[in-house]
Amino acid sequence: MKLQIDRDRLLREIESLASISDAEAPAVTRIVFTPADLKARAWLRARCEEAGLTLRQDAIGNTFARWAGSDSKAPAVGTGSHIDAIPNAGKYDGVVGVLGGLEAMRALQQSGFRPKHSIELLVFTSEEPTRFGIGCLGSRLLSGSLSPDAAKRLKDGDSESIEEVRRKAGLRGELEEVKLPNGYYKAFIELHIEQGPLLERQQIPLGVVTHIAAPASLRVVIEGAGGHAGGVLMPDRRDALCAAAELILALETAARTSGAIDTVATVGICEVFPGAVNSIPSRVRLSADIRDTDLRRRDGVIKSMENACNAISASRQVTIHTELLNADAPAECAPEVVEALSQACRKHEQKFLLMISRAYHDSLFMSRIAPTAMLFIPCRNGYSHRPDEYASPEDIARGTLVLAETLAQLSK
Ligand SMILES: [Zn+2]
């Protein structure tokens, strides 16, 4: 089997897809089920049909393009990613995994390889949370991580429900039919740009992902007592911002002392009410984002934060209300898929790094229903979700080659 990646065609296709956008080049904006997204989907389906793949679309718009294997009863080997893009994003996030996946399949076809297990390209709907406020909508439904009823309650910024929006986009069927049956995939692989700087910094062209970190996010509201900045003396104060400061530092300490470098915690929002120089803060709203590759350790940090809330509310006479908005479990990638990727790297004499995905992806949810791993390629300066996001043609082609090799090994 001689595998040859048509790099020029792949790069041309990445450019073509980038041109279907609501932002001026080089920026890409493609929000799920907008005319730009629908046009991009149609363009992509045409490319899959040209490659002789059989297309299927489910009720949420996840798109499956299948190259049938010789054993129709054997579970498929899947690969794919997403083509939606946040406002003012770049060309490569998600797209490399979709068009690279398609090119890997075409390269296998041209090499004369014939799979036993079907090989399937999967394009997920709405990996980005832009429209409905929740990321990985398609893969959550595919994996049963989000119930159809919960999905139906989601609305976009114009108060249009998912049901309305997807029907307008021409999608038929019921959300209840989206979940994949058990054992549908023998393995799933997502090729993706790293979205971090490690591969570039270490000058290693490929990353094989062993763990995918996942965030828990919380909203915290602290209520104290306001008053005049001159009139209320210090012993009488119940300053909500001072309580918030203590809580933020307690969270930092909890993450720093978790025992692992993989624990991270961030307070990115701090809204102070009433927000005047001569007024004691009476109310503060905070966000907290806590991530780890280990669920127990991450939830341990949440517990420490709750303990700190109790202690601070007692000592400062404030009330602290926390609300857990989201807490997806991190994933460990499947050892057999990690090994298949590693072997493919070795076979093509490519150096690779075993690494952790700090961002989460559709693979986080796919890992709940299929043996899953990810393959990373470097991106310049680690930049992503911005117009100057860049991955080199060599790196894209290399990732695609290793993906093709891995798909071949797993589908034999
Ligand atoms: Zn992505």
Coordinates of C-alpha atoms and ligand atoms in Angstrom, one line a residue:
M1 CA 0.0 0.0 0.0
K2 CA 1.5 3.3 -1.1
L3 CA -0.2 6.2 0.6
Q4 CA 0.0 9.5 -1.1
I5 CA -1.7 12.6 0.3
D6 CA -2.7 15.1 -2.4
R7 CA -1.5 18.1 -0.4
D8 CA -2.4 20.7 -3.0
R9 CA -6.0 19.5 -3.3
L10 CA -6.3 19.4 0.5
L11 CA -5.0 23.0 0.8
R12 CA -7.3 24.2 -2.0
E13 CA -10.2 22.7 -0.3
I14 CA -9.3 24.3 3.1
E15 CA -9.2 27.6 1.2
S16 CA -12.5 27.0 -0.5
L17 CA -14.2 26.1 2.7
A18 CA -12.7 29.2 4.4
S19 CA -14.2 31.4 1.7
I20 CA -17.7 30.3 2.8
S21 CA -17.9 32.7 5.7
D22 CA -19.7 35.6 7.2
A23 CA -16.4 37.4 8.0
E24 CA -14.0 39.1 5.7
A25 CA -10.9 36.9 4.9
P26 CA -8.7 35.8 6.5
A27 CA -11.3 35.6 9.3
V28 CA -13.9 32.9 9.2
T29 CA -17.3 33.1 10.9
R30 CA -19.6 30.1 10.3
I31 CA -22.3 29.7 12.9
V32 CA -24.4 26.6 12.9
F33 CA -27.4 26.6 10.7
T34 CA -26.8 30.1 9.3
P35 CA -26.8 30.4 5.5
A36 CA -23.0 30.3 5.5
D37 CA -23.0 27.0 7.5
L38 CA -25.7 25.5 5.3
K39 CA -23.7 26.4 2.2
A40 CA -20.5 25.0 3.6
R41 CA -22.3 21.7 4.5
A42 CA -23.7 21.5 0.9
W43 CA -20.2 22.1 -0.5
L44 CA -18.7 19.4 1.8
R45 CA -21.4 16.9 0.9
A46 CA -20.6 17.4 -2.8
R47 CA -16.9 16.6 -2.1
C48 CA -17.9 13.5 -0.2
E49 CA -20.1 12.4 -3.1
E50 CA -17.3 13.0 -5.6
A51 CA -15.2 10.6 -3.5
G52 CA -17.9 7.9 -3.8
L53 CA -18.9 8.0 -0.2
T54 CA -22.5 7.3 1.0
L55 CA -24.0 10.2 2.9
R56 CA -26.4 10.2 5.8
Q57 CA -27.5 13.1 7.9
D58 CA -29.2 12.7 11.3
A59 CA -31.9 14.9 12.8
I60 CA -29.4 17.4 14.3
G61 CA -27.3 17.6 11.2
N62 CA -24.4 15.4 12.1
T63 CA -23.2 14.2 8.7
F64 CA -21.8 10.7 8.1
A65 CA -20.0 9.9 4.8
R66 CA -19.2 6.2 4.6
W67 CA -16.8 4.1 2.6
A68 CA -18.4 0.6 2.9
G69 CA -16.1 -2.1 4.1
S70 CA -16.2 -5.7 2.9
D71 CA -17.9 -6.8 6.2
S72 CA -21.1 -4.9 6.4
K73 CA -21.8 -6.2 9.9
A74 CA -18.5 -5.1 11.4
P75 CA -18.5 -1.8 13.4
A76 CA -17.1 1.2 11.5
V77 CA -13.9 3.1 12.0
G78 CA -14.8 6.7 12.3
T79 CA -12.9 10.0 11.9
G80 CA -13.9 13.6 11.7
S81 CA -14.4 16.9 13.5
H82 CA -16.5 20.1 12.9
I83 CA -16.7 22.9 10.4
D84 CA -18.6 25.5 12.4
A85 CA -16.5 28.4 13.5
I86 CA -16.9 31.1 16.2
P87 CA -17.1 34.7 15.1
N88 CA -13.8 36.0 13.7
A89 CA -12.1 32.6 13.9
G90 CA -9.5 31.0 11.6
K91 CA -9.5 28.4 8.8
Y92 CA -8.1 25.3 10.5
D93 CA -9.9 24.6 13.8
G94 CA -12.1 21.5 13.1
V95 CA -11.6 21.9 9.3
V96 CA -8.3 20.1 9.3
G97 CA -9.9 17.0 10.9
V98 CA -12.8 17.0 8.4
L99 CA -11.0 17.7 5.2
G100 CA -7.9 15.8 6.4
G101 CA -10.2 12.9 7.2
L102 CA -11.8 13.1 3.7
E103 CA -8.3 13.3 2.1
A104 CA -7.1 10.3 4.2
M105 CA -10.0 8.3 2.8
R106 CA -9.3 9.3 -0.8
A107 CA -5.6 8.5 -0.3
L108 CA -6.6 5.0 0.9
Q109 CA -9.0 4.5 -2.0
Q110 CA -6.3 5.5 -4.5
S111 CA -3.7 3.2 -2.9
G112 CA -5.9 0.2 -3.7
F113 CA -6.6 -0.5 0.0
R114 CA -10.0 -2.1 0.6
P115 CA -11.3 -1.9 4.2
K116 CA -13.0 -4.8 6.0
H117 CA -14.6 -2.4 8.5
S118 CA -16.4 0.6 6.9
I119 CA -14.5 3.9 7.3
E120 CA -16.7 6.8 8.0
L121 CA -16.2 10.5 8.0
L122 CA -18.3 12.2 10.7
V123 CA -18.9 15.9 10.7
F124 CA -20.3 17.1 14.0
T125 CA -23.0 19.8 14.3
S126 CA -22.2 22.8 16.4
E127 CA -19.0 22.0 18.2
E128 CA -18.8 25.7 19.1
P129 CA -21.3 27.0 21.7
T130 CA -21.8 30.3 19.9
R131 CA -25.5 29.8 18.9
F132 CA -27.0 27.7 21.6
G133 CA -24.7 28.3 24.5
I134 CA -23.5 24.7 24.7
G135 CA -20.5 23.2 22.9
C136 CA -20.4 19.8 21.2
L137 CA -24.2 19.7 20.6
G138 CA -23.9 17.0 17.9
S139 CA -21.6 14.7 19.8
R140 CA -23.4 15.1 23.1
L141 CA -26.6 13.9 21.4
L142 CA -24.8 11.1 19.5
S143 CA -23.3 9.8 22.7
G144 CA -26.4 10.2 24.9
S145 CA -24.6 12.8 27.0
L146 CA -27.4 15.3 26.4
S147 CA -31.0 14.1 26.4
P148 CA -33.2 15.0 23.5
D149 CA -35.6 16.8 25.9
A150 CA -32.8 18.9 27.3
A151 CA -31.7 19.8 23.8
K152 CA -35.2 20.8 22.8
R153 CA -35.2 23.4 25.7
L154 CA -32.1 25.1 24.2
K155 CA -32.7 28.4 22.5
D156 CA -30.6 30.8 20.5
G157 CA -30.1 34.5 21.0
D158 CA -33.3 35.2 19.1
S159 CA -35.3 32.8 21.3
E160 CA -35.6 30.3 18.5
S161 CA -35.6 26.7 19.7
I162 CA -33.4 24.0 18.3
E163 CA -36.5 22.3 16.9
E164 CA -37.4 25.5 15.0
V165 CA -33.9 26.2 13.8
R166 CA -33.1 22.7 12.6
R167 CA -36.5 22.3 10.8
K168 CA -35.8 25.5 9.0
A169 CA -32.4 24.1 8.0
G170 CA -34.3 21.3 6.3
L171 CA -33.4 18.6 8.9
R172 CA -36.0 15.9 9.3
G173 CA -36.4 13.1 11.8
E174 CA -36.5 13.3 15.6
L175 CA -33.7 14.1 18.1
E176 CA -34.5 10.8 19.8
E177 CA -33.1 9.0 16.8
V178 CA -29.7 10.7 17.0
K179 CA -28.0 8.6 19.6
L180 CA -25.7 6.0 18.1
P181 CA -26.3 2.3 19.0
N182 CA -23.7 0.7 21.2
G183 CA -20.8 -0.7 19.3
Y184 CA -21.4 1.5 16.3
Y185 CA -17.7 2.4 16.1
K186 CA -14.8 0.1 16.5
A187 CA -12.6 3.2 16.9
F188 CA -12.9 7.0 16.5
I189 CA -10.0 9.4 15.7
E190 CA -10.1 13.1 15.5
L191 CA -7.3 15.0 13.8
H192 CA -7.1 18.6 15.1
I193 CA -4.7 21.5 15.4
E194 CA -3.2 21.6 18.9
Q195 CA -4.6 25.0 19.8
G196 CA -1.6 25.3 22.2
P197 CA 2.1 25.9 21.8
L198 CA 3.7 22.7 23.0
L199 CA 4.4 20.9 19.7
E200 CA 5.8 24.0 18.0
R201 CA 7.9 24.8 21.0
Q202 CA 9.4 21.3 21.2
Q203 CA 9.6 21.1 17.4
I204 CA 7.7 17.8 17.4
P205 CA 5.4 17.5 14.4
L206 CA 2.7 15.3 15.9
G207 CA 0.8 14.8 19.1
V208 CA -1.0 11.7 20.2
V209 CA -3.6 12.6 22.8
T210 CA -3.9 10.3 25.8
H211 CA -6.3 12.4 27.9
I212 CA -8.8 15.1 27.3
A213 CA -9.4 17.6 30.1
A214 CA -12.9 18.9 30.8
P215 CA -14.1 22.0 32.5
A216 CA -16.6 22.4 35.3
S217 CA -18.1 25.9 35.3
L218 CA -19.8 27.6 38.2
R219 CA -21.5 30.9 38.8
V220 CA -21.0 32.4 42.2
V221 CA -23.0 35.2 43.7
I222 CA -21.9 36.9 46.9
E223 CA -24.3 39.1 48.8
G224 CA -22.9 41.5 51.5
A225 CA -24.0 44.9 52.6
G226 CA -23.4 48.2 50.8
G227 CA -22.9 51.6 52.3
H228 CA -21.0 54.8 52.2
A229 CA -17.2 54.4 51.8
G230 CA -16.7 57.0 54.5
G231 CA -19.5 56.4 56.8
V232 CA -19.3 52.6 57.5
L233 CA -16.4 51.8 59.7
M234 CA -14.4 48.7 59.1
P235 CA -15.7 46.5 62.0
D236 CA -19.2 47.0 60.6
R237 CA -18.5 46.0 57.0
R238 CA -19.8 43.1 55.0
D239 CA -17.9 43.8 51.9
A240 CA -18.9 41.4 49.1
L241 CA -15.7 42.1 47.0
C242 CA -13.4 41.4 49.9
A243 CA -15.2 38.1 50.4
A244 CA -14.8 37.5 46.6
A245 CA -11.1 38.2 46.8
E246 CA -10.7 35.7 49.5
L247 CA -12.7 33.1 47.6
I248 CA -10.7 33.6 44.4
L249 CA -7.4 33.1 46.2
A250 CA -8.8 30.0 48.0
L251 CA -9.7 28.6 44.6
E252 CA -6.2 29.3 43.3
T253 CA -4.7 27.6 46.3
A254 CA -7.0 24.5 45.8
A255 CA -5.8 24.2 42.2
R256 CA -2.2 24.8 43.0
T257 CA -2.2 22.2 45.8
S258 CA -4.2 19.5 44.0
G259 CA -1.0 17.4 43.6
A260 CA -1.0 17.6 39.8
I261 CA 0.1 20.2 37.2
D262 CA -3.0 19.3 35.2
T263 CA -5.4 21.0 37.6
V264 CA -6.3 24.6 36.6
A265 CA -8.8 27.0 37.9
T266 CA -9.8 30.4 36.6
V267 CA -12.1 33.2 37.7
G268 CA -12.6 35.1 34.5
I269 CA -15.6 37.3 35.4
C270 CA -16.0 39.5 38.4
E271 CA -18.9 41.9 38.4
V272 CA -19.1 44.3 41.2
F273 CA -22.4 46.0 42.3
P274 CA -23.0 48.9 42.5
G275 CA -19.5 49.7 41.1
A276 CA -18.9 53.2 42.4
V277 CA -15.6 54.4 44.0
N278 CA -17.3 55.6 47.1
S279 CA -19.7 52.7 47.6
I280 CA -19.0 49.5 49.5
P281 CA -19.6 46.5 47.1
S282 CA -22.9 44.9 48.2
R283 CA -22.9 42.2 45.6
V284 CA -20.4 40.4 43.4
R285 CA -20.9 37.9 40.7
L286 CA -18.0 35.6 39.8
S287 CA -17.4 32.8 37.2
A288 CA -15.3 29.8 38.0
D289 CA -13.8 27.5 35.4
I290 CA -12.1 24.4 36.9
R291 CA -10.4 21.8 34.6
D292 CA -8.5 18.6 35.0
T293 CA -7.8 15.3 33.3
D294 CA -8.9 13.5 36.4
L295 CA -12.5 13.8 37.5
R296 CA -12.0 13.1 41.2
R297 CA -9.2 15.6 41.5
R298 CA -11.3 18.2 39.6
D299 CA -14.3 17.6 41.8
G300 CA -12.0 17.8 44.8
V301 CA -11.2 21.4 43.9
I302 CA -14.9 22.1 43.6
K303 CA -15.4 20.7 47.1
S304 CA -12.5 22.8 48.4
M305 CA -14.1 25.8 46.9
E306 CA -17.5 25.0 48.5
N307 CA -15.7 24.6 51.9
A308 CA -14.1 28.0 51.4
C309 CA -17.5 29.5 50.6
N310 CA -18.8 28.2 53.9
A311 CA -15.9 29.5 55.9
I312 CA -15.9 32.9 54.2
S313 CA -19.6 33.4 54.5
A314 CA -19.4 32.7 58.2
S315 CA -16.4 34.9 58.9
R316 CA -17.5 37.8 56.8
Q317 CA -21.3 37.6 57.3
V318 CA -22.1 37.4 53.7
T319 CA -24.2 34.9 51.8
I320 CA -22.5 33.0 49.0
H321 CA -24.6 31.1 46.4
T322 CA -22.9 28.8 43.9
E323 CA -24.5 27.2 40.9
L324 CA -22.9 24.4 38.9
L325 CA -23.5 25.3 35.3
N326 CA -21.7 22.4 33.7
A327 CA -19.4 19.6 34.7
D328 CA -18.4 17.3 31.9
A329 CA -16.2 14.4 32.9
P330 CA -12.7 14.3 31.4
A331 CA -11.8 11.4 29.2
E332 CA -9.0 9.0 29.0
C333 CA -8.3 8.0 25.4
A334 CA -8.5 4.4 24.4
P335 CA -5.1 2.7 24.8
E336 CA -5.6 0.6 21.6
V337 CA -6.3 3.7 19.5
V338 CA -3.4 5.6 21.1
E339 CA -1.2 2.6 20.2
A340 CA -2.5 2.5 16.6
L341 CA -1.7 6.2 16.2
S342 CA 1.7 5.8 17.7
Q343 CA 2.5 2.8 15.5
A344 CA 1.4 4.8 12.4
C345 CA 3.8 7.6 13.4
R346 CA 6.7 5.1 13.9
K347 CA 5.9 3.4 10.6
H348 CA 6.3 6.8 8.8
E349 CA 9.3 7.7 10.9
Q350 CA 7.6 10.7 12.5
K351 CA 8.4 11.9 15.9
F352 CA 5.4 12.3 18.2
L353 CA 4.5 13.5 21.6
L354 CA 2.1 11.8 23.9
M355 CA 0.1 14.7 25.3
I356 CA -3.0 16.0 26.9
S357 CA -5.7 18.0 25.1
R358 CA -6.3 21.0 27.3
A359 CA -9.2 22.1 25.2
Y360 CA -12.2 19.8 24.8
H361 CA -13.5 18.5 21.6
D362 CA -16.2 16.3 20.2
S363 CA -13.9 13.4 21.0
L364 CA -14.6 14.0 24.7
F365 CA -18.1 12.8 24.1
M366 CA -17.3 10.2 21.5
S367 CA -15.0 8.6 24.0
R368 CA -18.1 7.6 26.0
I369 CA -19.4 5.4 23.2
A370 CA -16.4 4.4 21.2
P371 CA -12.7 3.7 21.7
T372 CA -11.4 7.2 20.9
A373 CA -8.1 9.1 20.5
M374 CA -6.9 12.3 18.9
L375 CA -4.0 13.3 16.7
F376 CA -2.7 16.9 17.0
I377 CA -0.6 18.9 14.6
P378 CA 1.2 22.1 15.6
C379 CA -0.4 25.5 15.0
R380 CA 1.7 28.7 14.9
N381 CA 2.2 30.2 18.3
G382 CA -0.5 28.0 19.6
Y383 CA -3.0 30.6 18.2
S384 CA -6.6 29.4 17.6
H385 CA -10.0 31.0 17.5
R386 CA -8.5 34.0 15.7
P387 CA -8.0 35.0 12.1
D388 CA -4.2 34.4 12.2
E389 CA -4.6 30.8 13.2
Y390 CA -2.2 28.9 11.0
A391 CA -1.0 25.3 10.4
S392 CA 1.6 24.6 7.8
P393 CA 0.9 22.6 4.6
E394 CA 3.6 20.1 5.7
D395 CA 2.1 19.6 9.1
I396 CA -1.4 19.2 7.7
A397 CA -0.3 16.7 5.1
R398 CA 1.8 14.8 7.7
G399 CA -1.2 14.6 10.1
T400 CA -3.4 13.4 7.2
L401 CA -0.9 10.7 6.2
V402 CA -0.7 9.3 9.8
L403 CA -4.4 9.5 10.1
A404 CA -4.8 7.5 6.8
E405 CA -2.3 4.9 8.0
T406 CA -4.1 4.5 11.3
L407 CA -7.5 4.2 9.6
A408 CA -6.1 1.5 7.4
Q409 CA -4.6 -0.5 10.3
L410 CA -7.8 -0.2 12.3
S411 CA -10.2 -1.1 9.4
K412 CA -8.3 -4.2 8.1
Ligands
ZN1 ZN -12.2 22.4 17.1

